[in-house]
C-alpha atoms as an extended CHARMM CRD file, in Angstrom:
* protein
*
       230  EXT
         1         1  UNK       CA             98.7840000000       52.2780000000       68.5230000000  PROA      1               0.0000000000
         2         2  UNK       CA            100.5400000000       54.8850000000       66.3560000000  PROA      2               0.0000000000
         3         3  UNK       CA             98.1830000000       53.9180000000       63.6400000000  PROA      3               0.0000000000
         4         4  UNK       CA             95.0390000000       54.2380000000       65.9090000000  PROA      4               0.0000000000
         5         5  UNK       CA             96.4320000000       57.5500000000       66.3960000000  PROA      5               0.0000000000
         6         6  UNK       CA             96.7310000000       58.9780000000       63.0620000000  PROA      6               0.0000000000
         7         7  UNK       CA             93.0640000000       57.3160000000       62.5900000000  PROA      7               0.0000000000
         8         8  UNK       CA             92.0220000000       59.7260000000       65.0720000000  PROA      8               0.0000000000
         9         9  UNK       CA             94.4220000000       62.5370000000       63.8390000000  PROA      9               0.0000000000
        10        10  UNK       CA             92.4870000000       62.2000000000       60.9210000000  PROA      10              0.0000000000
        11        11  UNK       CA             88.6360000000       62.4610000000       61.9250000000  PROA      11              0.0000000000
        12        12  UNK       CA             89.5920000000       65.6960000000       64.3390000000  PROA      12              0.0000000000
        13        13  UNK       CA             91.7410000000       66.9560000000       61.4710000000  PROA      13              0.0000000000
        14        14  UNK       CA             88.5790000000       66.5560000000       58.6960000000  PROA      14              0.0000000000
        15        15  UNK       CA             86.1260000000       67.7210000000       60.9610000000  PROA      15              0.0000000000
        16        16  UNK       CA             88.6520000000       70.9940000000       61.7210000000  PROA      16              0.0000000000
        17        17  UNK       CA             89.3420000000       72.0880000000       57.9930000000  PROA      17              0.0000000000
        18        18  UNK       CA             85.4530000000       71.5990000000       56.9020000000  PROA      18              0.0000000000
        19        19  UNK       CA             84.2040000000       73.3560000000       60.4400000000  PROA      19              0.0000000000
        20        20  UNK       CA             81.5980000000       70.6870000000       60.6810000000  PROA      20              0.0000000000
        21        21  UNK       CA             80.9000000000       68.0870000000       62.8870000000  PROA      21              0.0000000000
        22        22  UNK       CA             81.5610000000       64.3790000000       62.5980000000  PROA      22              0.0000000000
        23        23  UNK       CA             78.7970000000       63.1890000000       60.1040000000  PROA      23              0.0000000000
        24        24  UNK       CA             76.9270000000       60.1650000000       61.6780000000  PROA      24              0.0000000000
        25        25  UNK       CA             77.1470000000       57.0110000000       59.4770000000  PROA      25              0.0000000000
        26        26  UNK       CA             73.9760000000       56.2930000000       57.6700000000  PROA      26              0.0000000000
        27        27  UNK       CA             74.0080000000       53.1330000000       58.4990000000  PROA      27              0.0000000000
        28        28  UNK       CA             74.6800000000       53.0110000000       62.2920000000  PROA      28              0.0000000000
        29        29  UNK       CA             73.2160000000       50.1540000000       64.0410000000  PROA      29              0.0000000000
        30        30  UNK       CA             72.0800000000       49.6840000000       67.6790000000  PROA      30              0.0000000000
        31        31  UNK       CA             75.1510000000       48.3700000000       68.8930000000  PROA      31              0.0000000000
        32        32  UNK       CA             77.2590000000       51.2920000000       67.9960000000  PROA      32              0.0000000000
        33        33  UNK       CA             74.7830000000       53.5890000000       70.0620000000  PROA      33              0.0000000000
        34        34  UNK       CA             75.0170000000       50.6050000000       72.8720000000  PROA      34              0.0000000000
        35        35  UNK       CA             79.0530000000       50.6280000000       72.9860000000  PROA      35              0.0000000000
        36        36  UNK       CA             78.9810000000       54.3180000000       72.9800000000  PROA      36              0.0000000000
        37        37  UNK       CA             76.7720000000       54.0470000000       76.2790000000  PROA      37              0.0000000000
        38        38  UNK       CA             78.9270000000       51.3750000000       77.7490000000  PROA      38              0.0000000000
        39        39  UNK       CA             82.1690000000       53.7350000000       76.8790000000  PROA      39              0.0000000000
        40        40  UNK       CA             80.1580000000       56.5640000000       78.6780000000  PROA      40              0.0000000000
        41        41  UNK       CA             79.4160000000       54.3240000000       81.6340000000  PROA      41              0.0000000000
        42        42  UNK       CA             83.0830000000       53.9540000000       82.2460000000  PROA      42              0.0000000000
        43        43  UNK       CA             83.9400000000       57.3050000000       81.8190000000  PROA      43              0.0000000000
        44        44  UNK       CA             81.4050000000       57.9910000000       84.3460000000  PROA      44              0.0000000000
        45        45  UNK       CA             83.1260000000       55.2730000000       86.5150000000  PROA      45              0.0000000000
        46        46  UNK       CA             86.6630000000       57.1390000000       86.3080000000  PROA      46              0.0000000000
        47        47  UNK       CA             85.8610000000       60.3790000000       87.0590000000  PROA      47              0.0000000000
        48        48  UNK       CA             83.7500000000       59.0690000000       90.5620000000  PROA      48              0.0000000000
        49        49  UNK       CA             86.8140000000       57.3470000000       91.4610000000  PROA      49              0.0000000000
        50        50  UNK       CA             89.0770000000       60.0860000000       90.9570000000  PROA      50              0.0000000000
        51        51  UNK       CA             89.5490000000       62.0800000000       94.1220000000  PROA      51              0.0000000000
        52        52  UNK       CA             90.5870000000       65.1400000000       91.9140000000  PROA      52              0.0000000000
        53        53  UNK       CA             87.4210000000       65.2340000000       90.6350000000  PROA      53              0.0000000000
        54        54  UNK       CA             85.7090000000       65.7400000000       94.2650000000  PROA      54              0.0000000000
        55        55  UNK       CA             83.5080000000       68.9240000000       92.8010000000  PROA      55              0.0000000000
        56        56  UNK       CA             82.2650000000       66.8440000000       90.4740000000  PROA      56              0.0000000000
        57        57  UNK       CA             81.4980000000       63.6490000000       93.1710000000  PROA      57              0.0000000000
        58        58  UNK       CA             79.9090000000       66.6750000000       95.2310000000  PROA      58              0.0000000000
        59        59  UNK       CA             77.8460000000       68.8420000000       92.8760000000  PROA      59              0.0000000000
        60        60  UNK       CA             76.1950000000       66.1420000000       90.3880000000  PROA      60              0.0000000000
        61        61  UNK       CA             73.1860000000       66.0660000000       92.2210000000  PROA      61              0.0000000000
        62        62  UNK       CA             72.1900000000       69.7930000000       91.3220000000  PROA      62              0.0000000000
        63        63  UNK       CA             73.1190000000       68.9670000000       87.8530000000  PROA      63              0.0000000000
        64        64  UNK       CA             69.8840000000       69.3380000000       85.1080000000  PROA      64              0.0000000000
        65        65  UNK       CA             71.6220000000       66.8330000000       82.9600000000  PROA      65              0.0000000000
        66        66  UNK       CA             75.1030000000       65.2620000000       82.3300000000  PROA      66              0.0000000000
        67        67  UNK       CA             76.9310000000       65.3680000000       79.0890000000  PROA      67              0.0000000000
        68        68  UNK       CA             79.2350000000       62.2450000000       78.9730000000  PROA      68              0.0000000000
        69        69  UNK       CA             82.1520000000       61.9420000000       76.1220000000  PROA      69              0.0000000000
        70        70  UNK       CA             83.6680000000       58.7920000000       76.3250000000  PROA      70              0.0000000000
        71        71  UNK       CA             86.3830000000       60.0740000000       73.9800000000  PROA      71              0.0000000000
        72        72  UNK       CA             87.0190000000       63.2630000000       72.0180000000  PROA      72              0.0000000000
        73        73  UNK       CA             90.3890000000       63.5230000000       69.8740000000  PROA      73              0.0000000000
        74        74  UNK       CA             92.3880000000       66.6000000000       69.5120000000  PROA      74              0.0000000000
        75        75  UNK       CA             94.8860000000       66.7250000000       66.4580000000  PROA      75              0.0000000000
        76        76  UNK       CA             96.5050000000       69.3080000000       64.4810000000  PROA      76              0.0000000000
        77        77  UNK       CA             99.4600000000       70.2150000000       62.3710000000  PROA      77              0.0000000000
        78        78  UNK       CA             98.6120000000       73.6290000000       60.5240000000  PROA      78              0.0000000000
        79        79  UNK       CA             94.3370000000       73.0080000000       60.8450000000  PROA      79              0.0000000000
        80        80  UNK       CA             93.9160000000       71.6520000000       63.9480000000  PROA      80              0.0000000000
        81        81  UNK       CA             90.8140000000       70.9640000000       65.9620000000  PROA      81              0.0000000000
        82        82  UNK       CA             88.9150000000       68.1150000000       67.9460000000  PROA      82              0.0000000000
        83        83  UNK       CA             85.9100000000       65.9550000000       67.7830000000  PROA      83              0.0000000000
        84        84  UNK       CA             83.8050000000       63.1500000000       69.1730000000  PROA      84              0.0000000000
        85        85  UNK       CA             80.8960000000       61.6260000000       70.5330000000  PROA      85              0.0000000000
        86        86  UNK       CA             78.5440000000       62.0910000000       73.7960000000  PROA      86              0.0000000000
        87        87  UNK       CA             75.5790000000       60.7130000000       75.4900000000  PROA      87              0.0000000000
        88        88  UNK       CA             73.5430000000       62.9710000000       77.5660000000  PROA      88              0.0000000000
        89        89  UNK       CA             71.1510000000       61.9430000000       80.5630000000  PROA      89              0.0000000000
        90        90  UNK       CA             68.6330000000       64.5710000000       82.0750000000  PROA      90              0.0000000000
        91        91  UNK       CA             67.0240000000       64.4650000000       85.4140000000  PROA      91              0.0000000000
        92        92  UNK       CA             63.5550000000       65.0910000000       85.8270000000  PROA      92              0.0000000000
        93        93  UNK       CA             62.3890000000       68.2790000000       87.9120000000  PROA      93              0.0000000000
        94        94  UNK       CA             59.2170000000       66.6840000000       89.0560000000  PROA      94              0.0000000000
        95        95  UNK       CA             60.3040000000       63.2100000000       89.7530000000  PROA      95              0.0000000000
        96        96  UNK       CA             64.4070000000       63.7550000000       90.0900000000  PROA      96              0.0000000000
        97        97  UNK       CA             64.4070000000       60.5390000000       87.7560000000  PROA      97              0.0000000000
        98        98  UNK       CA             67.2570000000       60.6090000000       85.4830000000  PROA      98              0.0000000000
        99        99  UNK       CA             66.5430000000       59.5080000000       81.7270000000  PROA      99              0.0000000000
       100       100  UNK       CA             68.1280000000       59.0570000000       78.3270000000  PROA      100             0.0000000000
       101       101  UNK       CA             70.2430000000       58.8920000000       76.6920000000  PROA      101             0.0000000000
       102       102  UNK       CA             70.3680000000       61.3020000000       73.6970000000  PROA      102             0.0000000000
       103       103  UNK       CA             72.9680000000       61.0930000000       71.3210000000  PROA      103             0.0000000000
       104       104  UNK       CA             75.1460000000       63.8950000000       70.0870000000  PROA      104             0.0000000000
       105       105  UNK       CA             78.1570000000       65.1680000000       68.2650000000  PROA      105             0.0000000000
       106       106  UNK       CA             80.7310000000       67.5950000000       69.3410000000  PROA      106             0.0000000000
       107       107  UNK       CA             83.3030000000       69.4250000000       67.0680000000  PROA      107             0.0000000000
       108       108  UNK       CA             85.6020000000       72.2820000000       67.1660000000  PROA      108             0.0000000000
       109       109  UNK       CA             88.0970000000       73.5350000000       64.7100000000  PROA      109             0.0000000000
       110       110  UNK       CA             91.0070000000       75.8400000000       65.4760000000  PROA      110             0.0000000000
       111       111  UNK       CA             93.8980000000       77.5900000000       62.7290000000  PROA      111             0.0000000000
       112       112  UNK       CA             97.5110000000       77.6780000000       63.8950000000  PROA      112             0.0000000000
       113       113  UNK       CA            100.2510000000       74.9300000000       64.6350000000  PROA      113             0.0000000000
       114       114  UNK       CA             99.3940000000       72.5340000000       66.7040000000  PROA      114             0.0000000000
       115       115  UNK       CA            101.2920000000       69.2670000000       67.0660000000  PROA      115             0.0000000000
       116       116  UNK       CA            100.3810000000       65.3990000000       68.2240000000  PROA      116             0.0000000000
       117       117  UNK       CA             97.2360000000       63.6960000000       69.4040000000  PROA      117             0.0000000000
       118       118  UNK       CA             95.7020000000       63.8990000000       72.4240000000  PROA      118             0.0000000000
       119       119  UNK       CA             92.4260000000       62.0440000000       73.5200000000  PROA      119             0.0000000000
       120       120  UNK       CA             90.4060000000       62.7350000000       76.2500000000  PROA      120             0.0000000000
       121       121  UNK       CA             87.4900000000       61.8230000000       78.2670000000  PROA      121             0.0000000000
       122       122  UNK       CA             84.6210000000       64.4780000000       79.5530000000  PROA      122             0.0000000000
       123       123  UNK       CA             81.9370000000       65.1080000000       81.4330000000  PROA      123             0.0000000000
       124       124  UNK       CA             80.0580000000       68.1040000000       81.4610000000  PROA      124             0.0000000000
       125       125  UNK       CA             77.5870000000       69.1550000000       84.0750000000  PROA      125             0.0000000000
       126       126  UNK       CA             74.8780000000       71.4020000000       82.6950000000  PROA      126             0.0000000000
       127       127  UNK       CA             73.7050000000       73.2360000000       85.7160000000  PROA      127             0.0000000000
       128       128  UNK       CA             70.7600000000       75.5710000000       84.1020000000  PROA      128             0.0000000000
       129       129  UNK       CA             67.3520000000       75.6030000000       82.2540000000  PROA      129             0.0000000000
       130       130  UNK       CA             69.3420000000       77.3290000000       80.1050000000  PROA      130             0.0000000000
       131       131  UNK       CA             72.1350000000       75.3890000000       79.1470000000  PROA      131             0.0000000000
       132       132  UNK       CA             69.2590000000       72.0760000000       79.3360000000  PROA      132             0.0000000000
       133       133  UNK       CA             67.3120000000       74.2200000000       76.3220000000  PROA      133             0.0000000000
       134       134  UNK       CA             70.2580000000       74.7890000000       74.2240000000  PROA      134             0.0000000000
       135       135  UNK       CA             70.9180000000       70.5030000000       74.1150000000  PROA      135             0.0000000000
       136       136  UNK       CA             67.4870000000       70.3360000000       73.1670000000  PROA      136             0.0000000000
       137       137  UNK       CA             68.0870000000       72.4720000000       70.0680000000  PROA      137             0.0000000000
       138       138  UNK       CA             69.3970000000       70.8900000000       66.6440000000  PROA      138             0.0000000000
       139       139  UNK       CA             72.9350000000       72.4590000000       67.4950000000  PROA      139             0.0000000000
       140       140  UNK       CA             74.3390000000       74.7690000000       69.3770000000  PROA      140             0.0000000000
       141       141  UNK       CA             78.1410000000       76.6670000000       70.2290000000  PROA      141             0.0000000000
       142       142  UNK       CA             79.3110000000       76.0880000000       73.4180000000  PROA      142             0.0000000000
       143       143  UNK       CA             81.4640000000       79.9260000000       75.0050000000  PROA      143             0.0000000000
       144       144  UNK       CA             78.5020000000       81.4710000000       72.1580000000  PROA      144             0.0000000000
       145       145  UNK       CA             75.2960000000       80.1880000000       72.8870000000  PROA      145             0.0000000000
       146       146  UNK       CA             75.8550000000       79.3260000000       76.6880000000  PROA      146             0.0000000000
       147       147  UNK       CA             78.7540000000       79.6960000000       79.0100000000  PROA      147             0.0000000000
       148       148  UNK       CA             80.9730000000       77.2140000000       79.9830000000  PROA      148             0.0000000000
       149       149  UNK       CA             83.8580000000       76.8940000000       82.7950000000  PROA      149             0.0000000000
       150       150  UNK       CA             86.0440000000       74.4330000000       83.8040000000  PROA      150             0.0000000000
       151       151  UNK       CA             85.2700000000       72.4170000000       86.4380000000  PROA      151             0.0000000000
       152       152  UNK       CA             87.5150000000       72.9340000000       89.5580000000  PROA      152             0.0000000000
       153       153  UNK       CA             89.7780000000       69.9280000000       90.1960000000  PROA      153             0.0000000000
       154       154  UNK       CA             92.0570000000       69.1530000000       93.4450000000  PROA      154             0.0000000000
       155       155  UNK       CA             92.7200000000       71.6960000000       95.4860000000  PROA      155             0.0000000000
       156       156  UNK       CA             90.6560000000       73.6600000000       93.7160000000  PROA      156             0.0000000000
       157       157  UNK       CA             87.4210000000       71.8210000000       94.2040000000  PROA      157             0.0000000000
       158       158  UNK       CA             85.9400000000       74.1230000000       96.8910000000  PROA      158             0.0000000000
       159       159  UNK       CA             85.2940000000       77.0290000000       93.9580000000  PROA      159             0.0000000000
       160       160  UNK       CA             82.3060000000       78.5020000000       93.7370000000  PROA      160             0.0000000000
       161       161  UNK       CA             81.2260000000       78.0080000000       89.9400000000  PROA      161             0.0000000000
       162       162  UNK       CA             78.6920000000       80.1140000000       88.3870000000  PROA      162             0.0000000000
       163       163  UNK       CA             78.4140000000       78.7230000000       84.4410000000  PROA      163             0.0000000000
       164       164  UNK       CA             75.7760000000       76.9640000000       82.1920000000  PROA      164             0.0000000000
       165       165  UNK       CA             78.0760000000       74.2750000000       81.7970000000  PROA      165             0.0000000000
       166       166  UNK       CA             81.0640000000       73.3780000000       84.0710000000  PROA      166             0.0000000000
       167       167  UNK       CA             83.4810000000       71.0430000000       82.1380000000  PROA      167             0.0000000000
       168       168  UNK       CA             85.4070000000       68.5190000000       83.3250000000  PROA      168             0.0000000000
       169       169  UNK       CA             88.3650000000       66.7270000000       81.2600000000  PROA      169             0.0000000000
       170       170  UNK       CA             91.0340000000       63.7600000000       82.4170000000  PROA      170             0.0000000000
       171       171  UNK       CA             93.7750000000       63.0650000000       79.2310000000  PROA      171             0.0000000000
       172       172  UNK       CA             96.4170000000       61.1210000000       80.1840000000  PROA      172             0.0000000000
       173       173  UNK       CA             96.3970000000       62.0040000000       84.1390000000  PROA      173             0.0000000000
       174       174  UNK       CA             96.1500000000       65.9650000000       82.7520000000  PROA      174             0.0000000000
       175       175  UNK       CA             93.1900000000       67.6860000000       84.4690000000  PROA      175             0.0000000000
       176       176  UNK       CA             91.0510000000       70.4090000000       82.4770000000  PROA      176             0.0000000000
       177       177  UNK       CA             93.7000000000       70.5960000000       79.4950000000  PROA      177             0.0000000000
       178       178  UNK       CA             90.8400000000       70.2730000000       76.8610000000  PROA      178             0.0000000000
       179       179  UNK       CA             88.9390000000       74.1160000000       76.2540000000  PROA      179             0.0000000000
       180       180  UNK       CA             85.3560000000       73.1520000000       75.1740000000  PROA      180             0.0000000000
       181       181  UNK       CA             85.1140000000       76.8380000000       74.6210000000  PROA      181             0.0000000000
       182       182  UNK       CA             83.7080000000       76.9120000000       70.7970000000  PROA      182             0.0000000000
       183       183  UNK       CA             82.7720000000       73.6040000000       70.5890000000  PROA      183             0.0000000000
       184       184  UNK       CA             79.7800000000       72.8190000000       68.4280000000  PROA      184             0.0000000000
       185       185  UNK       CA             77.3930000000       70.5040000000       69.8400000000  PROA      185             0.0000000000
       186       186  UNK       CA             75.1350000000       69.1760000000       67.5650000000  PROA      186             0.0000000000
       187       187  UNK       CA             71.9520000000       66.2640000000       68.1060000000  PROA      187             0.0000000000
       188       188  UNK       CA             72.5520000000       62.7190000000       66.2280000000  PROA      188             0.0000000000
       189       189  UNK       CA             69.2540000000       61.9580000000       65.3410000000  PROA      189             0.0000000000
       190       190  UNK       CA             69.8710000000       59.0110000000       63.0440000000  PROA      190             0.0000000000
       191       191  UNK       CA             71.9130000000       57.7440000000       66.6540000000  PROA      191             0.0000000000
       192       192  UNK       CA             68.7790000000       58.3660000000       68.3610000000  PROA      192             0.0000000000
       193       193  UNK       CA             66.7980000000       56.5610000000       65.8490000000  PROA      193             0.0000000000
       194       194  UNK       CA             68.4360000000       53.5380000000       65.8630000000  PROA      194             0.0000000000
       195       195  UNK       CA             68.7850000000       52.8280000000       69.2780000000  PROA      195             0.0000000000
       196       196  UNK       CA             64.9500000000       53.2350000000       70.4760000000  PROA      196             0.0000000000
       197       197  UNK       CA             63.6300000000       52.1120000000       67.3570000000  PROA      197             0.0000000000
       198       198  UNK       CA             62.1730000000       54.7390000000       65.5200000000  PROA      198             0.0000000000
       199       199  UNK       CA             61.9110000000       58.7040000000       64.7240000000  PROA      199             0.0000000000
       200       200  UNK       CA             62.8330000000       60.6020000000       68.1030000000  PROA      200             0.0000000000
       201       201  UNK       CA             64.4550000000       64.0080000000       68.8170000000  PROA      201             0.0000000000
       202       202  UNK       CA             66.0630000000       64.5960000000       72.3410000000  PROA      202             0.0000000000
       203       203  UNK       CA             62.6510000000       66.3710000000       73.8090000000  PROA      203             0.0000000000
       204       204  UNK       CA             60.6980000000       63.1270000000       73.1920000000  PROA      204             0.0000000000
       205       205  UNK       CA             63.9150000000       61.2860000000       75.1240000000  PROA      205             0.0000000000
       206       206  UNK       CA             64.8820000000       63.8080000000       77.5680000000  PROA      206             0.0000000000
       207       207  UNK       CA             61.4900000000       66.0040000000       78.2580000000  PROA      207             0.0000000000
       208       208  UNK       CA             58.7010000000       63.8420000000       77.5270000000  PROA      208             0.0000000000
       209       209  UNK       CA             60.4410000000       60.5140000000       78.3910000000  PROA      209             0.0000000000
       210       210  UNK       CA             57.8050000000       58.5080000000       75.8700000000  PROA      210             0.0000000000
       211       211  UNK       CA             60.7380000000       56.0630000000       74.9440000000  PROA      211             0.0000000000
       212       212  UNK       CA             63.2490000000       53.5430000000       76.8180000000  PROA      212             0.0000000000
       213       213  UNK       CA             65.8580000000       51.2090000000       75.9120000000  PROA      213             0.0000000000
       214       214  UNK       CA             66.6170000000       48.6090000000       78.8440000000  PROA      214             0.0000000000
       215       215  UNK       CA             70.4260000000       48.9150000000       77.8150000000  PROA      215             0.0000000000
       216       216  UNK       CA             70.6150000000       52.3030000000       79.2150000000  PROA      216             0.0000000000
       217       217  UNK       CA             69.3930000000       50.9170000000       82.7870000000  PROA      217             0.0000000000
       218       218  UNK       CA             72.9990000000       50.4740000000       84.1880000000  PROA      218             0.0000000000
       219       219  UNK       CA             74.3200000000       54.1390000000       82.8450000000  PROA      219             0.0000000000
       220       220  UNK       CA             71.3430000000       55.9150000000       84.2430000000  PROA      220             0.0000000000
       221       221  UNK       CA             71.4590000000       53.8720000000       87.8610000000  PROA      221             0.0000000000
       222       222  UNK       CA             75.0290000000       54.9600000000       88.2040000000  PROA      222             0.0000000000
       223       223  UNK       CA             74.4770000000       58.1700000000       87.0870000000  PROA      223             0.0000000000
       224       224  UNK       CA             71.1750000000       58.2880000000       89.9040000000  PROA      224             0.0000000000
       225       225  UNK       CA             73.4650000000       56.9340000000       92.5430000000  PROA      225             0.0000000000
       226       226  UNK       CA             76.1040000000       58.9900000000       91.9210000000  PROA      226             0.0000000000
       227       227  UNK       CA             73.5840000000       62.4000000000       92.3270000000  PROA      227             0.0000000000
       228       228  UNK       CA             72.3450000000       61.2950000000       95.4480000000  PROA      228             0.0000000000
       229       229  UNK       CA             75.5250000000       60.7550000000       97.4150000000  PROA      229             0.0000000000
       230       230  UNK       CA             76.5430000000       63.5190000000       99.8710000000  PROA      230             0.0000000000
């Protein structure tokens, strides 16, 4: 465990001091992308089952897409910062079928003493045209580019939230304790690549929705189910 963690303290550290994101490997192969989506499928699985997260359970349905991070590591001693991967699933305006997923990289680095490792799961709802467009981009700074809240949890899950993103976070049984404020968010096209078999940016995956890979069919039935529920 303790060395998994300084693994991890590592990658967020690296990604902190060079203010870039987490470089895709070369040579990913399918089944990376594929565990990734399975991770994402049980992160989406947690936070539906979490009554805390009853905004969440409530609001997906008006959602453009979801933004899931199976894990994203914070670390820091004097550079701190945090990192990870994500999977993102749009719904379609015309046919309110959801498709995907694109892959994507988030990073953020932060000066100042930090101390430990902390991992946590997200899922961010992107609830504009807006905040849809800037995903399609090659990269993009979430707090800069768009603006992003954090999702009400517990007894706050009535609020009203008015934000181009509304974040959601669970580390540890600690609700909304990761800021995605700064976060750079950036596509992985050699991820995207290798799992539908050849040359594809997220418009061709997300807008167009001219490529499929069957393994996807359980993440984006859950994440369909989930949208329709009242």
């Amino acid at each position: 465990m303790l060395k998994r963690l300084l693994q991890h303290a590592g990658v967020a550290i690296a990604a902190a001091a060079s203010l870039a994101l987490i470089a895709p490997a070369a040579s990913a192969q399918s089944a990376d992308q594929q565990k990734l989506v399975v991770e994402a499928e049980k992160t989406l699985s947690n936070f539906l089952r979490d009554p805390e997260m009853s905004w969440l359970q409530n609001n997906l349905g008006r959602a453009k897409a979801v933004l899931i991070a199976p894990e994203i590591v914070k670390a820091g001693f004097i550079f701190g910062g945090s990192g990870g991967r994500a999977v993102l699933v749009a719904r379609d305006p015309k046919t309110g079928k959801w498709v995907g997923p694109a892959f994507y990289t988030m990073a953020t680095a932060s000066v100042g003493f930090q101390a430990g490792v902390a991992v946590s799961e997200t899922i961010t709802a992107v609830m504009t045209d807006k905040g849809l467009n800037s995903l399609l981009s090659s990269s993009f700074k979430i707090g800069a580019d768009v603006s992003v809240a954090a999702g009400p949890v517990g007894a706050g899950a009535k609020s009203d939230v008015i934000a181009d993103l509304i974040a959601f976070s669970r580390s540890k049984g600690v609700y909304g304790g990761l800021n995605l404020d700064g976060t750079v968010v950036k596509t992985s096209d050699d991820w995207n690549s290798a799992y539908f078999g050849k040359t594809v940016l997220p418009p061709d995956i997300l807008v167009r929705a001219n490529v499929h890979n069957k393994d996807a069919d359980k993440l984006l039935a859950d994440v369909t189910k989930a949208a329709v529920k009242k």
